[in-house]
Amino acid sequence: MAASPYHIASLLDKMSSVDKDFRFMATNDLMTELQKDSIKLDDDSERKVVQSVLKLVEDKNGEVQNQAVQCLSPLVKKIRDNQVELVISTLCSNMFSDSERLRDISSVGLKTVIAELPHVAPQVATNATRNITHKLVEAVAKPDLNQYVLLETLDILGELIHRYGVNLMQFHESVLTTLLPLLNDPRPLSVRKRAYVALCYLATSCQKAVFVAMMKHLLECLERERQSFSSMTNTRTYIQAIATIGRQAGQRVSGYLEHIIPLIMFFVKSEEDDELKESCLQAFEAIVVRCFREATQYIPEIVSVCLKMLSHDPNYNYDSEEEADASMDTEDLEEGEEEEEDDEYSDDDDLSWKVRRASAKCLAAILGSRPEMLVEFYRTVSPVLISRFKEREENVKADIFAAYGALLKCTKPKATQKLQLESDAMETEENPLVYLKNQTPLIVKALHRQLKDKSVKTRQGCFSLLTALVTVLPGALDGHIGAIVPGILYSLSDQTSTSNMKIDTMSFLTVLLTHHSMASLHPHIGTIIPAVVKAVDDAFYKITSEALLVLNLIVQAIRPLDMQCEFDFRPFVRDVYSCTLKKLRAADIDQEVKERAIVCMGQIIAVMGDTLQDELPSCLPIFVERLRNEITRLTTVRAITQIASSSLKIDISYLLPECIPLLSGFLRKNHRDLQLATLSCLNALFSCYSNAMTPELYKAVMDELPPLISDNDLHVSQLVLTLLCTVMETNPQSILTIKSSILPRIFQLLLSSLLQGSALKVELLFFSKLVGLDLPDLGFTTIFGMLMDFVYKAPASGSDNSFAVHRQAFRSIAKCIAAICSTVPTHTLPTVTKFISDVQSESSTDSVKLLCLLSIGEIGRQVDLSGISDLKSVILQTFSSPSEEVRSAASYTLGSVSAGNLSQFLPYILSEVHANPRRQYLLLHSLKEVITCHYVTPQAVHSLKQHVPDIWGVLFEHFESPEEGTRNVVAECVGKLTLVDPETLLPKLRENLHSASAFVRSTVVTALKYTISDQPQPIDSLLHSCIGEFLEAIGDADLNVRRVALVAFNSAVHNKPVLVRDLLDSLLPSLYQETHVRKELVREVEMGPFKHTVDDGLDLRKAAFECMYTLLETCLDRLDIFEFLSHVEDGLKDHYDIKMLTFLLLVRLSHLRPTALLQRIDKLIEPLRATLHSKVKANSVKQEFEKQDELKRSAMRAISALLTIPDSDKCPQLVEFVSQIKSNADTAQLFESIQQDASVASLGPSGTSEPMELS
C-alpha cells in the first residue's frame, strides 16, 4: 500500500525536530518507505522530502548525517529529474564548504547518488553530470585546494568519466589539461594515483585528438626523464599512468608500443630503483595482456627481462644455502637442525622482493596466454622458474608457483589431442610434454626441500604445483615418489599444519594414487598408510572424508585383482579395516564421511574380503541398515554391487533375504540414479548368488520390472533387459511369468522409433537367449509369430504411404528375426523361403514386403543364402516397386546378403550396374552396403581386396554422373574402398583431382572425407603426404567443389587434425575468403508477383564458419586469433544461419581466448545490438517470428558468455550495452532467463560448457 501524504508529512516534521533521536528515527523510517515499490510522491511532497534530507546532510549530529546520506540512495530513484539535479548540485557545492565534516559527508553522499544513476544516461544524468563536471574541473585546477577535497574530487571526477564519458565530450580537453599537471604534483603520491586513474577512464571514451595529446605528453615526459634522470618519482608515475591506461584502453595504446616498449625497457635495465623496476614490469604485464597481438613481437625481450629480474635479490646469497643442502642428507634432517637458514631473511629497506613478484606476475600473464610459444617457454623460462622455487619471500614464492602453474595449465593437452600425442608418429613439431617430462626431476628436486618448509602457504603451493604436474602428465612422478613422501608425511603429522593444509595433502595423494603405476607406489605404502589411518580419526570431517577417499585408492593399489602383484598387503589389512569400520558404524557423523566410509568398506571387502572372513558377519549387516536409510541407500547399493562383483566371490548370501526386498522396493522410487544402481546391483547378485535365491526373491524383483521398460529412458530399459538375460541364465523357470506382463512392454520398446545402439543390441540378446531356452509358449515359433504379427496383422490404413509400424521399428524387428534365426539355425531357410514368397505375393502390403526384405538382409549378413536360387531375381524385381521405402529396403538387402557369400553376389551386383542403367542408383547403394560390411575387420578387408579393381572400374564410370545423389553414393563407396587398398586407390584419386570436369573433382574430394576417421588407419601416413593437394580444391573455380572441399577440410580438422596442422598457413586464407558475401552469387528469382532473393554462396559460407568452429577445438594454437576474429565480426552481420554460427563462435572464444575477444569488444557490440533491435514484419509467417526469437536468444547467450570474461566489467561499451538490455522490459526478461540457464549449465557434472559438435 502506498504511503499516505499525511504519513510523509509526519516524518518530515520529526526530521526537523530538535531531538537528534527523533531526526535519526524519522530519517530511517523515511528510507524504509522510499525503498517500497508502491510509494508515489507528489510534486510538493517530493520537494519537501529533498529539502529535508539535504538539510539533514548538514546536521550537526554525525549519526543523523550518515543516515541522511544512506537515505539519498533510494531517494534519487523516486524523485523527478529537476530534484535529482538539485541534490547533485547541492552536494557538489557542499564539498567545497569550509566545514570539514560537511565536506566529508557531502563527498560520500555525492558518490552514493552517482552510483545510483543509470549507466544508460537519460537526460537527468546528462544534465546533472555536465553541471558538476564543470565545477569539479574548476576546483581541481585551483592550486590551493585542500588535499583531502582534491582526492575526493578526483575520485568523483574519475567515476563520472568512467560512467558517462561519452556524454561529457565537451569537457574532455579541459579534464586532460587539468589532470596532466597533477602527475608531477608535489603533494602525496595518492594525488598522482587518483589523477592517472581518472586519465585511464578518460582514455576509453575520449576522441582521438585528446588521446593522442595524452599519450604524447606522457611519452615526452618519459623521454625527458630518460635524458635527464631528474626524478625517479616522476618517472615511476608516468610509467604507472601508461600501465593503467593500457589496462583500461589496451587497443588504443597498442599503436604506441613502438615508443613505449623501448622507453620502459631502458628504465628497467638501467635504473637501480626497485620500485621503478616494479612499475616497469607491471606496465609490461598490462601491455602483454591488453595489447595481445601488437605485443607479440616484444615477448622474447620482455621474457628475457623478467627472467633476469626474477633473480634480482642483491642482499641475499643463495649459494650458501645450496652448499648447506649439499653437505647433508635431507632425508635425515631433523627439525632441530633446520636453523637460521630456514628463517626468512628480513630487511625493511630491501624492496627487491617487489621486483621479483612483479616479474613472476608478468611471466604468469605471458605463459598463460601464449600456447603457440610453449616449446620456447620450456626451453628458456621453465628452468629459470624451477631454479627460483628456492625464493626466500613467501609471497614471491607463491607468485612463482602461480607462474609455473599457468605454464602447466597451458600445456595440458585437450582430449582431442591426447590420441594424437600418444599414437601419431607423424607429428613433426616438438612436443612440450617431452620437455616437461625431462624437466620433472628438476621440479621434484626443487620442491623436495620446500615440502618441509615451515610456511603452510609454501607447502600448499608445492602440492598445488605437483597436482597440476600430475594432471598434465600422468605418471610423471613414477621415479620420484620417494622424494615426495617425506613432505607428505610432514604435512600430515606437523602440529602447525592447518586443516586446509592436510586437506590439500590428501587431495594430492588422491591424484598421486590415481595417476601412477602400482609398482612405483608399493615401496612407500608402508609409510603412507599409518599417516592416512591417523587422518581418518581426525576431528574435522573434511580431513576424515579425504582420508577415506585416499584409503579407498590405497586398497586398490596394494591388491589389484585384475593383475598379478607380489606385494604383501596382509600386514595392513587390520589397520585399514578397523579405522574404516569405526566410521562405518558411527551414526552421528557428517553425511560425506558416512558415504565415503561405505564406499571404502565396500572396496576393502571386495579386494581383501577373503582375509576378513571372521569379521564379515559383524560388518555386512551394517550395509543392510544403511540400505534402509534414505540418505545413504544409493551409496550402499553401489558398495554392495562392488562386493558382489568381486572376483573373490565373497559370501554375502545370508544378506539376500533382507536386501532383495529392499532393492526391489527401490525400483519403484522416482529416482533415476537409484534405479540404475539398483538394477546393476541386482544383476550382480543374481549372477553370483543364484543358488541362494528363492522363487519368492525372484518374483519380488520381476514384479517391479514392467514399468521400467519404456523408451522414455533407454538406459534403464537396457539394464532391465540385461537383468532378464541374467535371470534366464541362472533361473530359467522365473522367466515363465514374463509373457503376460514383461514381454508386452519389451515388444512395445521394440516398436519404438528411438530404439538403437546398445539398447537394441541388448534386446536382440534377450530374444536370442529366450528362444534358446525353448520354454513352453516362449519358443521360436511363438516369438517369431509375435514379431510377424506387428506387421502381418496390422490394421489396414487408408493411406497408400502409411506403414504398419515406424520405419525404425521395421529394422528392429528384422534384426530380432535374424537374431532368433541365428540361435535356432534349423528355422533359417524355411523363414527366408517364406519371406521370398511373401515378397513375390501380389496380396502382400508394402509393410509386409518391407519387413521381409529387411529380414532377409539381416539374416544374409550372418548366413550364406547363395543356395536359394531365385533370391537375386526376387530382390531385383522389387527394385521396380512403386514404394520408395521398399525399393530402398531391396537395395539394402542385396548389399547385406553379399556379406554371406561375396564371390557369388558381388559380381552379380557389378554386372547389374552395367546392365540396368535405370536401377543404377539403387544398385550403387547395394554396393555401398557391401563395402561398408567389409572394410571394418582385417578378414573382411582381405576377402574384398581381390575384387577392388572390378569395383573401382564400375565406380569410376559414375564419377561424372549429372545426378548429385549418385555422385555422393559413388564418393562414399570410393572413400571406403580406398581404406581397403590405399596404396593402389589413393594415387588414382589424385590423378582425377585435376580433371576438367567439376563433377569428377567434386566426387574425388567428397571421397576424401570418407577416408578420414577418428581412429588410426593404415591410410593415415599416405594421406599426410598428399592431403594438401586435395584441399587445394578450397580455391577451385566451381562453387560445389569448394563446398565439398570445405566439408572434407572440416572432417580432417575434427577427426585427424595432425593431417592438416602444418598446412594451415596456406589453407586459412582460402577458408577466410569463403566467409565473405559475394554479390555475384546473389540473385533475384521472380515467383509470380513476388521477388525472392537467392544467395548461392550461403551454403559455402556456412561450411566455412563450421570449419572455423572446429579449428577452435583442435588447432587453436595455429590460428592468428585477431585475423580469425575479424571474420567472425563480418559473420555477425550476415544471414540468419551465419549469425547463429558466429554466436556459437563467440561463446567458445570467450572461454578459449578471452583476452583477445575483450580487446575487440567494441566491434562486436554494434552487430549484437542490431540483432537485438531487429524486428520481423507484422505480416510475416509464424516461422519468421520463431527464427527471430531464437536469433535473439543466441545473441543473448553470446553476450552472457562475454560477461564471464575476467575484467569484462571494466569495459564501458559492454557495461553500457548490458545496461541498455536491462533497461528494456522485454530484453531484460530474456537476458535474465538466459543467464539462469547458463548458471544451471555451469553446475553440471562437467563444470564447463561442452563444445557443440558441428562436423
Coordinates of C-alpha atoms in Angstrom, one line a residue, residues 637-953:
V637 CA 23.7 -50.1 -3.3
R638 CA 26.8 -49.3 -5.2
A639 CA 29.0 -50.7 -2.5
I640 CA 27.1 -54.0 -2.5
T641 CA 27.4 -54.1 -6.3
Q642 CA 31.1 -53.8 -5.9
I643 CA 31.3 -56.6 -3.3
A644 CA 29.0 -58.9 -5.3
S645 CA 31.1 -58.3 -8.5
S646 CA 34.4 -59.1 -6.8
S647 CA 36.4 -61.9 -8.2
L648 CA 37.0 -63.2 -4.6
K649 CA 33.4 -64.4 -4.6
I650 CA 32.7 -63.1 -1.1
D651 CA 29.8 -64.9 0.5
I652 CA 27.0 -62.4 1.3
S653 CA 24.2 -64.8 0.6
Y654 CA 22.8 -64.6 4.1
L655 CA 22.1 -60.9 3.5
L656 CA 19.9 -61.6 0.4
P657 CA 16.6 -62.3 2.2
E658 CA 16.8 -58.8 3.6
C659 CA 18.5 -57.0 0.7
I660 CA 16.4 -58.2 -2.2
P661 CA 13.0 -56.9 -0.9
L662 CA 14.7 -53.5 -0.2
L663 CA 16.3 -53.3 -3.6
S664 CA 13.1 -54.3 -5.4
G665 CA 11.4 -51.5 -3.5
F666 CA 13.9 -49.0 -4.8
L667 CA 12.8 -49.8 -8.3
R668 CA 9.5 -48.1 -7.5
K669 CA 11.2 -44.9 -6.4
N670 CA 11.2 -41.8 -8.7
H671 CA 15.0 -41.6 -8.5
R672 CA 16.8 -42.4 -11.7
D673 CA 20.3 -42.8 -10.3
L674 CA 18.9 -45.1 -7.6
Q675 CA 17.1 -47.2 -10.2
L676 CA 20.2 -47.6 -12.4
A677 CA 22.4 -48.5 -9.4
T678 CA 19.8 -51.0 -8.1
L679 CA 19.4 -52.7 -11.5
S680 CA 23.2 -53.1 -11.7
C681 CA 23.3 -54.4 -8.1
L682 CA 20.5 -57.0 -8.7
N683 CA 22.3 -58.1 -11.9
A684 CA 25.5 -58.7 -9.9
L685 CA 23.6 -60.5 -7.1
F686 CA 21.7 -62.8 -9.5
S687 CA 24.9 -63.6 -11.4
C688 CA 26.9 -64.6 -8.3
Y689 CA 24.4 -65.8 -5.8
S690 CA 21.8 -67.6 -7.9
N691 CA 22.0 -70.7 -5.6
A692 CA 20.9 -68.6 -2.6
M693 CA 17.9 -67.1 -4.5
T694 CA 14.5 -68.4 -3.7
P695 CA 11.5 -68.2 -6.1
E696 CA 10.0 -65.5 -3.9
L697 CA 13.0 -63.3 -4.2
Y698 CA 13.0 -63.6 -8.0
K699 CA 9.2 -62.8 -8.0
A700 CA 9.7 -59.7 -5.9
V701 CA 12.1 -58.3 -8.4
M702 CA 10.3 -59.5 -11.6
D703 CA 7.0 -57.8 -10.4
E704 CA 8.8 -54.4 -10.3
L705 CA 10.3 -54.6 -13.8
P706 CA 7.5 -53.9 -16.3
P707 CA 7.0 -50.2 -15.5
L708 CA 10.7 -49.6 -16.1
I709 CA 10.7 -50.9 -19.7
S710 CA 10.0 -47.8 -21.8
D711 CA 11.6 -45.7 -24.5
N712 CA 11.4 -42.7 -22.1
D713 CA 14.7 -43.9 -20.6
L714 CA 16.6 -46.4 -22.8
H715 CA 19.4 -46.7 -20.3
V716 CA 17.1 -48.0 -17.6
S717 CA 15.4 -50.3 -20.1
Q718 CA 18.7 -51.7 -21.3
L719 CA 19.7 -52.6 -17.7
V720 CA 16.3 -54.3 -17.2
L721 CA 16.8 -56.4 -20.3
T722 CA 20.4 -57.2 -19.1
L723 CA 18.9 -58.3 -15.7
L724 CA 16.4 -60.5 -17.5
C725 CA 19.2 -62.1 -19.5
T726 CA 21.0 -62.9 -16.3
V727 CA 17.8 -64.4 -14.8
M728 CA 17.4 -66.6 -17.9
E729 CA 21.0 -67.9 -17.3
T730 CA 20.6 -68.5 -13.6
N731 CA 16.9 -69.4 -13.1
P732 CA 15.1 -70.0 -16.4
Q733 CA 11.9 -71.0 -14.6
S734 CA 11.4 -67.5 -13.4
I735 CA 11.0 -66.3 -17.0
L736 CA 7.8 -68.3 -17.5
T737 CA 5.8 -65.5 -15.9
I738 CA 7.0 -62.7 -18.3
K739 CA 4.5 -63.4 -21.1
S740 CA 1.7 -61.5 -19.6
S741 CA 3.4 -58.5 -18.0
I742 CA 7.0 -58.0 -19.1
L743 CA 7.0 -59.3 -22.7
P744 CA 4.3 -56.9 -24.0
R745 CA 6.5 -54.0 -22.6
I746 CA 9.5 -55.4 -24.4
F747 CA 7.7 -55.6 -27.7
Q748 CA 6.4 -52.1 -27.2
L749 CA 10.0 -51.0 -26.7
L750 CA 11.0 -52.9 -29.9
L751 CA 8.5 -50.8 -31.9
S752 CA 9.9 -47.5 -30.6
S753 CA 11.4 -45.2 -33.1
L754 CA 14.1 -44.3 -30.5
L755 CA 15.5 -47.9 -30.0
Q756 CA 19.0 -48.2 -31.4
G757 CA 22.6 -48.7 -30.3
S758 CA 23.4 -50.7 -27.2
A759 CA 19.8 -50.8 -26.1
L760 CA 18.8 -52.6 -29.3
K761 CA 21.8 -55.0 -29.0
V762 CA 20.7 -56.0 -25.5
E763 CA 17.1 -56.5 -26.8
L764 CA 18.4 -58.8 -29.5
L765 CA 20.5 -60.7 -26.9
F766 CA 17.3 -61.1 -24.8
F767 CA 15.3 -62.6 -27.6
S768 CA 18.2 -64.9 -28.6
K769 CA 18.5 -66.2 -25.1
L770 CA 14.7 -66.5 -24.7
V771 CA 14.3 -68.6 -27.9
G772 CA 17.4 -70.6 -26.9
L773 CA 15.7 -71.8 -23.7
D774 CA 12.8 -73.2 -25.8
L775 CA 10.3 -72.7 -22.9
P776 CA 6.6 -73.5 -23.3
D777 CA 4.8 -70.8 -25.2
L778 CA 8.1 -68.8 -25.4
G779 CA 9.9 -70.9 -28.1
F780 CA 10.9 -69.8 -31.6
T781 CA 7.5 -70.3 -33.2
T782 CA 5.7 -68.2 -30.6
I783 CA 8.2 -65.4 -30.6
F784 CA 8.5 -65.4 -34.4
G785 CA 4.8 -65.2 -34.7
M786 CA 4.5 -62.3 -32.3
L787 CA 7.2 -60.4 -34.2
M788 CA 5.4 -61.0 -37.5
D789 CA 2.0 -60.1 -36.2
F790 CA 3.0 -56.5 -35.7
V791 CA 3.2 -56.1 -39.5
Y792 CA 1.2 -59.0 -40.9
K793 CA -1.9 -58.4 -38.7
A794 CA -1.6 -54.6 -38.6
P795 CA -5.0 -52.9 -39.3
A796 CA -5.4 -51.7 -42.8
S797 CA -4.7 -48.0 -43.5
G798 CA -6.5 -45.8 -45.9
S799 CA -3.3 -44.1 -47.0
D800 CA -1.0 -45.7 -49.6
N801 CA 2.1 -44.2 -48.0
S802 CA 1.2 -45.5 -44.5
F803 CA 3.2 -48.3 -42.9
A804 CA 2.2 -50.7 -40.1
V805 CA 4.9 -49.5 -37.7
H806 CA 7.6 -46.8 -37.7
R807 CA 10.4 -47.1 -40.2
Q808 CA 13.0 -47.7 -37.5
A809 CA 10.8 -50.5 -36.0
F810 CA 10.9 -52.4 -39.3
R811 CA 14.7 -52.6 -38.9
S812 CA 14.5 -53.5 -35.2
I813 CA 12.0 -56.3 -35.9
A814 CA 14.2 -57.6 -38.8
K815 CA 17.3 -57.7 -36.6
C816 CA 15.3 -59.6 -33.9
I817 CA 14.1 -62.2 -36.5
A818 CA 17.7 -62.6 -37.7
A819 CA 18.9 -63.0 -34.1
I820 CA 16.4 -65.8 -33.2
C821 CA 17.1 -67.5 -36.6
S822 CA 20.8 -67.4 -35.7
T823 CA 20.0 -69.0 -32.3
V824 CA 17.8 -71.8 -33.9
P825 CA 19.5 -72.4 -37.3
T826 CA 17.1 -75.1 -38.4
H827 CA 14.4 -72.4 -38.9
T828 CA 16.6 -70.1 -41.1
L829 CA 16.0 -71.5 -44.6
P830 CA 12.2 -72.0 -44.1
T831 CA 12.0 -68.5 -42.7
V832 CA 13.8 -67.0 -45.7
T833 CA 11.8 -69.1 -48.1
K834 CA 8.6 -67.7 -46.6
F835 CA 9.8 -64.2 -46.8
I836 CA 10.7 -64.6 -50.5
S837 CA 7.3 -66.0 -51.1
D838 CA 5.6 -63.1 -49.4
V839 CA 7.7 -60.6 -51.3
Q840 CA 6.5 -62.1 -54.6
S841 CA 2.9 -62.3 -53.5
E842 CA 0.7 -59.7 -55.0
S843 CA -1.5 -59.6 -51.9
S844 CA 1.4 -58.6 -49.7
T845 CA 1.2 -55.0 -48.5
D846 CA 4.2 -52.7 -48.7
S847 CA 4.7 -53.1 -44.9
V848 CA 5.0 -56.9 -45.3
K849 CA 7.4 -56.6 -48.2
L850 CA 9.5 -54.1 -46.3
L851 CA 9.8 -56.4 -43.3
C852 CA 10.5 -59.4 -45.4
L853 CA 13.3 -57.7 -47.4
L854 CA 14.9 -56.3 -44.3
S855 CA 14.8 -59.6 -42.5
I856 CA 16.4 -61.4 -45.5
G857 CA 19.1 -58.8 -45.4
E858 CA 19.8 -59.2 -41.7
I859 CA 19.8 -63.0 -42.0
G860 CA 22.0 -62.8 -45.0
R861 CA 24.7 -60.9 -43.1
Q862 CA 25.1 -64.0 -40.8
V863 CA 24.2 -66.9 -43.1
D864 CA 25.2 -67.8 -46.7
L865 CA 21.9 -67.6 -48.7
S866 CA 23.5 -68.2 -52.1
G867 CA 21.9 -71.6 -52.2
I868 CA 18.4 -70.0 -52.7
S869 CA 18.3 -69.9 -56.5
D870 CA 15.7 -67.2 -57.0
L871 CA 16.8 -64.9 -54.3
K872 CA 18.7 -62.5 -56.6
S873 CA 15.9 -62.2 -59.1
V874 CA 13.3 -61.6 -56.4
I875 CA 15.2 -58.8 -54.8
L876 CA 16.0 -57.2 -58.1
Q877 CA 12.3 -57.3 -59.1
T878 CA 11.4 -55.3 -56.0
F879 CA 13.7 -52.5 -57.4
S880 CA 10.6 -51.7 -59.5
S881 CA 8.2 -51.3 -56.6
P882 CA 6.2 -48.1 -56.6
S883 CA 7.1 -47.7 -52.9
E884 CA 10.4 -45.8 -52.3
E885 CA 10.8 -47.5 -48.9
V886 CA 10.5 -51.0 -50.4
R887 CA 13.0 -50.1 -53.2
S888 CA 15.4 -48.8 -50.6
A889 CA 15.0 -51.9 -48.5
A890 CA 15.6 -54.1 -51.5
S891 CA 18.8 -52.2 -52.2
Y892 CA 20.0 -52.6 -48.6
T893 CA 19.1 -56.4 -48.7
L894 CA 21.0 -57.1 -51.9
G895 CA 24.1 -55.5 -50.3
S896 CA 23.6 -57.2 -47.0
V897 CA 23.2 -60.8 -48.3
S898 CA 26.5 -60.3 -50.1
A899 CA 28.2 -60.4 -46.8
G900 CA 27.3 -64.1 -46.6
N901 CA 28.9 -65.0 -49.9
L902 CA 30.9 -62.2 -51.5
S903 CA 32.1 -64.2 -54.6
Q904 CA 28.5 -65.1 -55.5
F905 CA 26.7 -61.8 -55.0
L906 CA 29.3 -59.0 -55.7
P907 CA 29.9 -59.9 -59.4
Y908 CA 26.1 -60.1 -59.9
I909 CA 25.7 -56.5 -58.4
L910 CA 28.5 -55.2 -60.6
S911 CA 27.1 -56.7 -63.8
E912 CA 23.6 -55.4 -63.0
V913 CA 25.0 -51.8 -62.6
H914 CA 26.1 -52.1 -66.3
A915 CA 23.0 -53.9 -67.5
N916 CA 20.4 -51.7 -65.8
P917 CA 21.1 -48.0 -66.1
R918 CA 17.7 -47.1 -64.6
R919 CA 18.5 -49.1 -61.4
Q920 CA 22.0 -47.8 -61.0
Y921 CA 21.3 -45.6 -58.0
L922 CA 19.8 -48.5 -56.0
L923 CA 22.5 -50.9 -57.1
L924 CA 25.2 -48.4 -56.1
H925 CA 23.6 -48.3 -52.7
S926 CA 23.8 -52.1 -52.6
L927 CA 27.4 -51.8 -53.5
K928 CA 28.0 -49.3 -50.7
E929 CA 26.4 -51.7 -48.3
V930 CA 28.8 -54.4 -49.5
I931 CA 31.9 -52.2 -49.0
T932 CA 30.6 -51.0 -45.6
C933 CA 30.3 -54.6 -44.4
H934 CA 33.8 -55.5 -45.5
Y935 CA 36.1 -52.6 -44.6
V936 CA 35.8 -53.0 -40.8
T937 CA 37.7 -56.2 -39.9
P938 CA 41.0 -57.4 -41.4
Q939 CA 39.5 -60.7 -42.5
A940 CA 36.7 -58.9 -44.4
V941 CA 39.2 -56.5 -45.9
H942 CA 41.2 -59.4 -47.2
S943 CA 38.2 -61.1 -48.8
L944 CA 37.1 -57.8 -50.5
K945 CA 40.6 -56.8 -51.7
Q946 CA 40.6 -59.2 -54.6
H947 CA 37.5 -57.5 -56.0
V948 CA 38.8 -53.9 -55.7
P949 CA 39.8 -53.5 -59.4
D950 CA 36.3 -54.6 -60.6
I951 CA 34.6 -52.4 -58.1
W952 CA 36.8 -49.4 -58.9
G953 CA 36.1 -49.8 -62.6

